[in-house]
Tab-separated table of C-alpha atoms in Angstrom:
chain	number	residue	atom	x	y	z
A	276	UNK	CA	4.527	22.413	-62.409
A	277	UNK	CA	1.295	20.302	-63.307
A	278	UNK	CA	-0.107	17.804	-61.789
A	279	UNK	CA	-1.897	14.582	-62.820
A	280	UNK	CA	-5.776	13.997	-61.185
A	281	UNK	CA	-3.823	10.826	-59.447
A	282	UNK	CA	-1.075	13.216	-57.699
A	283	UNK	CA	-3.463	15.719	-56.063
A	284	UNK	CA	-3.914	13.403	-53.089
A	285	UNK	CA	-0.249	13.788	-52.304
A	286	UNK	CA	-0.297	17.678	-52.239
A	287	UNK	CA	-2.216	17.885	-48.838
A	288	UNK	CA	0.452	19.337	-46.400
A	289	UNK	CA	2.225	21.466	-49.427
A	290	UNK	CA	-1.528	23.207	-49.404
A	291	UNK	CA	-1.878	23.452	-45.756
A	292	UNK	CA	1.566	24.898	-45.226
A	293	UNK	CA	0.720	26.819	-48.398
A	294	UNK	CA	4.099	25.876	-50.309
A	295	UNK	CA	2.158	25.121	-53.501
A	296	UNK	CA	2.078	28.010	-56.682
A	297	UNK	CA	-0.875	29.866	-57.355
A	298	UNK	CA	-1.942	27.257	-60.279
A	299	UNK	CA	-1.555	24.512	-58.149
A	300	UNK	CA	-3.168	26.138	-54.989
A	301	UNK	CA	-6.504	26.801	-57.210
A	302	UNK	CA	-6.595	23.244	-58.626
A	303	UNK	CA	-5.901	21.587	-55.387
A	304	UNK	CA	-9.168	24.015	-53.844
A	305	UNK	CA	-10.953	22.687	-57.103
A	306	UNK	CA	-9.945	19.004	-55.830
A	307	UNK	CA	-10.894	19.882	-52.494
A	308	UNK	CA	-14.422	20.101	-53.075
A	309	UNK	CA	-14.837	16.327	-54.177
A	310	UNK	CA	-12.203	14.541	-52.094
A	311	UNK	CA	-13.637	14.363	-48.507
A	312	UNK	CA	-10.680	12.637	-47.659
A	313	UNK	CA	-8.137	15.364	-48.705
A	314	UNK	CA	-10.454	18.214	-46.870
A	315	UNK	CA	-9.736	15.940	-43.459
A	316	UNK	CA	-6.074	14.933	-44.494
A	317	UNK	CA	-5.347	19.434	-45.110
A	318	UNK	CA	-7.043	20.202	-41.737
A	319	UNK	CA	-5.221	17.761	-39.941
A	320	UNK	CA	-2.063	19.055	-41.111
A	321	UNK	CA	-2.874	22.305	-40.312
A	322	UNK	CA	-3.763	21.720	-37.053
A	323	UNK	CA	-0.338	19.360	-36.269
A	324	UNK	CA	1.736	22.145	-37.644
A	325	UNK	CA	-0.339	24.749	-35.350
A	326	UNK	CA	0.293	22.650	-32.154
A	327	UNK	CA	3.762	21.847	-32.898
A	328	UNK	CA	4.798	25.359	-33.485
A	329	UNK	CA	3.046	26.428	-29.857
A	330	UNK	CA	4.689	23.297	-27.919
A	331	UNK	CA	7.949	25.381	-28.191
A	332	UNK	CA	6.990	29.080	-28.817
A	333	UNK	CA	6.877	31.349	-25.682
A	334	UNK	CA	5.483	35.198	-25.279
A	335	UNK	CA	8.615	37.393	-25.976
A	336	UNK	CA	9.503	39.923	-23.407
A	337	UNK	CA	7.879	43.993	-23.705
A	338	UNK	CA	11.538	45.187	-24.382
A	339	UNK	CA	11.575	42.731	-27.537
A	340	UNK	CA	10.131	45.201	-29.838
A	341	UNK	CA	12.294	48.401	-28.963
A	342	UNK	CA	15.324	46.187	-28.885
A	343	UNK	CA	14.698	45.008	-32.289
A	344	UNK	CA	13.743	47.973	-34.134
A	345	UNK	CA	16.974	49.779	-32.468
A	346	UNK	CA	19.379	46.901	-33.638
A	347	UNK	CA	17.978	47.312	-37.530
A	348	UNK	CA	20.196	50.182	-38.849
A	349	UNK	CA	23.025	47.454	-37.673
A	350	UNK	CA	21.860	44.654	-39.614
A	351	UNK	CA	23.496	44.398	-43.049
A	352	UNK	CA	20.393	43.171	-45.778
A	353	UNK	CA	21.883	40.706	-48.448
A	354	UNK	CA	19.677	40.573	-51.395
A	355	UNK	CA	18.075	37.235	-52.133
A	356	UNK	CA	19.472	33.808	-53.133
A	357	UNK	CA	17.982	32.705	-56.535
A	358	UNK	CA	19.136	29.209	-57.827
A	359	UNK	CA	20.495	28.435	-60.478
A	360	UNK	CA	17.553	27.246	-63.730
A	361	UNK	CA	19.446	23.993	-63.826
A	362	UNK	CA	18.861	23.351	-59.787
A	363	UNK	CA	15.072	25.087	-59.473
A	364	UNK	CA	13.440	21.599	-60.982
A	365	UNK	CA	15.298	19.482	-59.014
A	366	UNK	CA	15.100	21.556	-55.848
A	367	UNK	CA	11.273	21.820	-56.367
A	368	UNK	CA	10.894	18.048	-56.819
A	369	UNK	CA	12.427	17.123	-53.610
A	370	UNK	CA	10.239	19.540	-51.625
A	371	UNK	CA	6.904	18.124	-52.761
A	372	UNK	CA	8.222	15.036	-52.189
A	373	UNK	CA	9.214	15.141	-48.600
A	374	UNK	CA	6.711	18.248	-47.705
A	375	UNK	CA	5.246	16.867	-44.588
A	376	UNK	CA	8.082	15.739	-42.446
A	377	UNK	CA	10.067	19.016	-43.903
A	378	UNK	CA	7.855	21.467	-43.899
A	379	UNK	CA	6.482	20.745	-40.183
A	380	UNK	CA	10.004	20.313	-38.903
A	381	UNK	CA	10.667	24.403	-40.513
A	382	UNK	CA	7.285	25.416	-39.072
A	383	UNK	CA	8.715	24.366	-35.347
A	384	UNK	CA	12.295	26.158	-36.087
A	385	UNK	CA	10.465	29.151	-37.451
A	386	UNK	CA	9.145	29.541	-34.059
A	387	UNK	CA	11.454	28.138	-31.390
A	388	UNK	CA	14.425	29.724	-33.092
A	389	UNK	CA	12.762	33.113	-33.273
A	390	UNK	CA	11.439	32.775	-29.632
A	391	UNK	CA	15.012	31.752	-28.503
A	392	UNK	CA	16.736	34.845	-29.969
A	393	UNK	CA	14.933	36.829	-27.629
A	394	UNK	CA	15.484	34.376	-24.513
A	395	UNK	CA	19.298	34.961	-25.565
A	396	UNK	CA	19.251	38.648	-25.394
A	397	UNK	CA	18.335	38.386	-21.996
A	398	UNK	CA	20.280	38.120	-18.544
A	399	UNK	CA	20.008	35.141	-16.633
A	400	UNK	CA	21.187	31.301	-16.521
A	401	UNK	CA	17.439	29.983	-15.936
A	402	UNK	CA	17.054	31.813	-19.701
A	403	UNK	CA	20.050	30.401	-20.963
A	404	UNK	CA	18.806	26.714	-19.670
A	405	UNK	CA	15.458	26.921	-21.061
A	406	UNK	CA	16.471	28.037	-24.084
A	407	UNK	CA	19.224	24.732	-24.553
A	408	UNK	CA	16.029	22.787	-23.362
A	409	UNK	CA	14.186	24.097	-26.212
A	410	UNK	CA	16.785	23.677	-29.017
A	411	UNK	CA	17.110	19.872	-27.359
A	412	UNK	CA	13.673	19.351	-27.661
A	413	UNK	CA	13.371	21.091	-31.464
A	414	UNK	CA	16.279	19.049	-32.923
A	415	UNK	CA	15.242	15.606	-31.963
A	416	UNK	CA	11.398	16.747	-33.140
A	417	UNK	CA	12.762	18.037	-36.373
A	418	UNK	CA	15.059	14.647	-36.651
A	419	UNK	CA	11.862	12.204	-36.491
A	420	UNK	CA	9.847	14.592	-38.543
A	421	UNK	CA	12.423	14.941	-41.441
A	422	UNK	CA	13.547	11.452	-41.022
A	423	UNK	CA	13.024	9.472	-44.288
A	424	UNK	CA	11.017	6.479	-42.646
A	425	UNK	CA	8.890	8.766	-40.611
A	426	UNK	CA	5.109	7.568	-40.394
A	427	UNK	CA	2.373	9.964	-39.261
A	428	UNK	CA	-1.619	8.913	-37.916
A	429	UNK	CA	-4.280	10.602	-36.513
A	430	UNK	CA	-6.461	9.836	-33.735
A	431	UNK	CA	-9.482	11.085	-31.912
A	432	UNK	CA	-9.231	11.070	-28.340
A	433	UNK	CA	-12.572	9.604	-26.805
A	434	UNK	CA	-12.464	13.305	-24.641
A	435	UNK	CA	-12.750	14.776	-28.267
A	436	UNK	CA	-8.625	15.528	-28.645
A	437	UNK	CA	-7.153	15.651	-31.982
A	438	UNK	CA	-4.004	13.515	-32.133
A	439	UNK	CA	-0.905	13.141	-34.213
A	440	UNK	CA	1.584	10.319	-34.108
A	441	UNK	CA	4.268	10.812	-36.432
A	442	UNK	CA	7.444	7.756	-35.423
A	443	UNK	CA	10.822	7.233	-37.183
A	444	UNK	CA	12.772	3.934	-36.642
A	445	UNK	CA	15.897	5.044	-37.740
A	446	UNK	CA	15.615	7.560	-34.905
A	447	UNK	CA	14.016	5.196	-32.497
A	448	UNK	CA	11.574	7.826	-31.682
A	449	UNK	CA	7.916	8.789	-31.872
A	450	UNK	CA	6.393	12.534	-31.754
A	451	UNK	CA	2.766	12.966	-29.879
A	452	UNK	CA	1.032	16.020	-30.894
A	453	UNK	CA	-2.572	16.685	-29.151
A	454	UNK	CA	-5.042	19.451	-29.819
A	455	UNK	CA	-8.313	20.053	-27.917
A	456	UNK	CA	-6.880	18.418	-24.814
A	457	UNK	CA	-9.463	19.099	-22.269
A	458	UNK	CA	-7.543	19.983	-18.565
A	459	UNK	CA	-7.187	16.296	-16.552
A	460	UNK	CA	-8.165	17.934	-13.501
A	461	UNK	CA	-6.781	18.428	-9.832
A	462	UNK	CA	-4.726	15.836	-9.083
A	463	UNK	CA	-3.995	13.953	-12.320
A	464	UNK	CA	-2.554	13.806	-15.466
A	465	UNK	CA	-2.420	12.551	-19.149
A	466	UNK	CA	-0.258	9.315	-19.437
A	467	UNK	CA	0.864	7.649	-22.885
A	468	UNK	CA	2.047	4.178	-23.181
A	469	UNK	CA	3.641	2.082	-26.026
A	470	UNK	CA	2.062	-1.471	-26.493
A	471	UNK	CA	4.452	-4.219	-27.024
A	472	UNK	CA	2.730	-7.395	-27.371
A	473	UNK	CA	0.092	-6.666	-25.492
A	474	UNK	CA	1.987	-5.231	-22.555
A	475	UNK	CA	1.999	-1.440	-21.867
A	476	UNK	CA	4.558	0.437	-20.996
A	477	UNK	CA	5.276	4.136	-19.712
A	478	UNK	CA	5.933	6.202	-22.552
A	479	UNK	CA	5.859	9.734	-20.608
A	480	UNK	CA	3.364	12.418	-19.430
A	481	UNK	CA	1.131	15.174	-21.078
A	482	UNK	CA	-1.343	17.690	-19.056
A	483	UNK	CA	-2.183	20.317	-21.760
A	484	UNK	CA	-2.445	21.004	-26.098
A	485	UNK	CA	1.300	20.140	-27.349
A	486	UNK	CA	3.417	18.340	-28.182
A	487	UNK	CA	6.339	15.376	-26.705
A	488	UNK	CA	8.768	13.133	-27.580
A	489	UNK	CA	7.183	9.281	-26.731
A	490	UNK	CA	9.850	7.892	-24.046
A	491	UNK	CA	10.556	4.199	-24.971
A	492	UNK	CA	11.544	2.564	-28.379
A	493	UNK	CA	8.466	2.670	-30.507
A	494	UNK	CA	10.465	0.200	-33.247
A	495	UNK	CA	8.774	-2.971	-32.075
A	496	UNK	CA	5.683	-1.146	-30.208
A	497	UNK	CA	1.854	-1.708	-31.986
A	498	UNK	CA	-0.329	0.876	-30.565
A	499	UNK	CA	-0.150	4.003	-28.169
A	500	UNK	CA	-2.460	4.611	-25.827
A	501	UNK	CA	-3.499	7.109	-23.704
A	502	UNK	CA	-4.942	7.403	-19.977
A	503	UNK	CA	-5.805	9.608	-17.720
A	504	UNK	CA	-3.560	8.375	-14.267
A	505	UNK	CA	-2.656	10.091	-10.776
A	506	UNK	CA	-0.040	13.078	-11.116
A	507	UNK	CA	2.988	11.248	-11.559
A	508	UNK	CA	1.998	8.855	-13.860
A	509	UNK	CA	1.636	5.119	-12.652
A	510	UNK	CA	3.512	1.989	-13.595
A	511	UNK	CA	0.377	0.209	-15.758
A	512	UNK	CA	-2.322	1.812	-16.751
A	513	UNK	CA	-5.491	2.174	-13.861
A	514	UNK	CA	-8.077	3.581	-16.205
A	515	UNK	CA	-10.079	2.620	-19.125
A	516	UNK	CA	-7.863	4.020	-22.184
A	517	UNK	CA	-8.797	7.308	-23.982
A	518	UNK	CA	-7.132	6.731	-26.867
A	519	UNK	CA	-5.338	3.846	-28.751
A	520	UNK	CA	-3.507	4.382	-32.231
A	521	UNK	CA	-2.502	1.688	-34.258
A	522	UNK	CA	1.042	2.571	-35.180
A	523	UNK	CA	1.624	1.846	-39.134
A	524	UNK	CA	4.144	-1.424	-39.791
């Protein structure tokens, strides 16, 4: 499928996720090396879709490997599922078209789904409960990610964190994703808030690289902020804030 010079700017997360062809992959590099903005815009993505994918991934037990290599001669293998020539265009369109809030949202399942597989192989309710926890905390990620209003900014943190803000109103919800998230130190934590008007409000906790889901509606909020506050959290910000995104209308 080709591409006009105007639609290269839109191929950024396809090319970080690498769900573009060869052809395009080589053009978009070629594009690359005159569009300073697109360089910044393919990095980011990359790094959102690294730190979203280790918020939910966990080491998988010793016994993983044995277990799975002994379960193989069960496993039936059903050859692959080629569409129909009619569907491929159509099919193909819709992708590039929605490749950032999709392809993120299948970069998290890849991950939390595999690392849950294992979880459920093994004995024990405190398993069991972490593993709902995580397929709780995957769906409504995935839900603002693929939702169809979902907006995404960046941010630098002034400690030097990469941030991601990707909010959906349909699903009332926001996403925070931060990378380079230097430790807060003994006795306190990272704090974000929703501003509404001027007025902050708590809008949950962060301590390391990851990502969470923004407590609060962030429908009529206008910025969020970070601090660094007492472990806990606090009520109103105490500090001077670290970060503050302007959410897009």
């Amino acid at each position: 499928m080709k591409h006009h010079a105007t639609d290269a700017h839109t191929l950024a997360a396809a090319y970080a996720l690498g769900a573009l062809d060869d052809a395009e992959r080589r053009d978009f590099d070629a594009h690359l090396g005159s569009c300073e903005a697109c360089r910044q815009e393919a990095a980011e993505f990359q790094a959102t879709t690294a730190r979203l994918a280790a918020a939910v991934s966990r080491t998988p037990p010793a016994a993983a490997k044995a277990q799975v290599m002994a379960a193989i001669d069960g496993v039936r293998q059903l050859p692959p599922r080629i569409p129909a020539p009619s569907q491929a265009p159509v099919l193909g369109g819709i992708l590039r078209r929605r490749a950032v809030p999709l392809a993120l949202a299948a970069g998290v399942a890849a991950v939390a789904l595999g690392s849950m597989a294992v979880w459920q192989t093994q004995n024990g309710q405190d398993l069991q409960r972490e593993a709902r926890q995580a397929r709780q905390q995957l769906d409504a990620v995935s839900a603002v990610l693929a939702a169809p209003d979902a907006r995404t900014v960046h941010g630098k943190a002034a400690n030097g964190a990469l941030t991601t803000v990707v909010s959906s109103d349909q699903q009332d919800m926001a996403v925070f994703t931060a990378a380079g998230l230097p430790a807060p130190g003994a006795g306190k934590t990272y704090q974000l808030w929703l501003d509404h008007g001027g007025t902050m409000r708590p809008a949950g906790l962060i301590d390391r690289d990851g990502t969470v889901i923004l407590t609060g509606n962030p429908a009529d909020a206008g910025a969020v902020g970070l601090t660094l506050e007492p472990t806990g959290g606090s009520p109103r910000p105490t500090t001077d804030p670290l970060l503050l995104m302007t959410l897009p209308a």
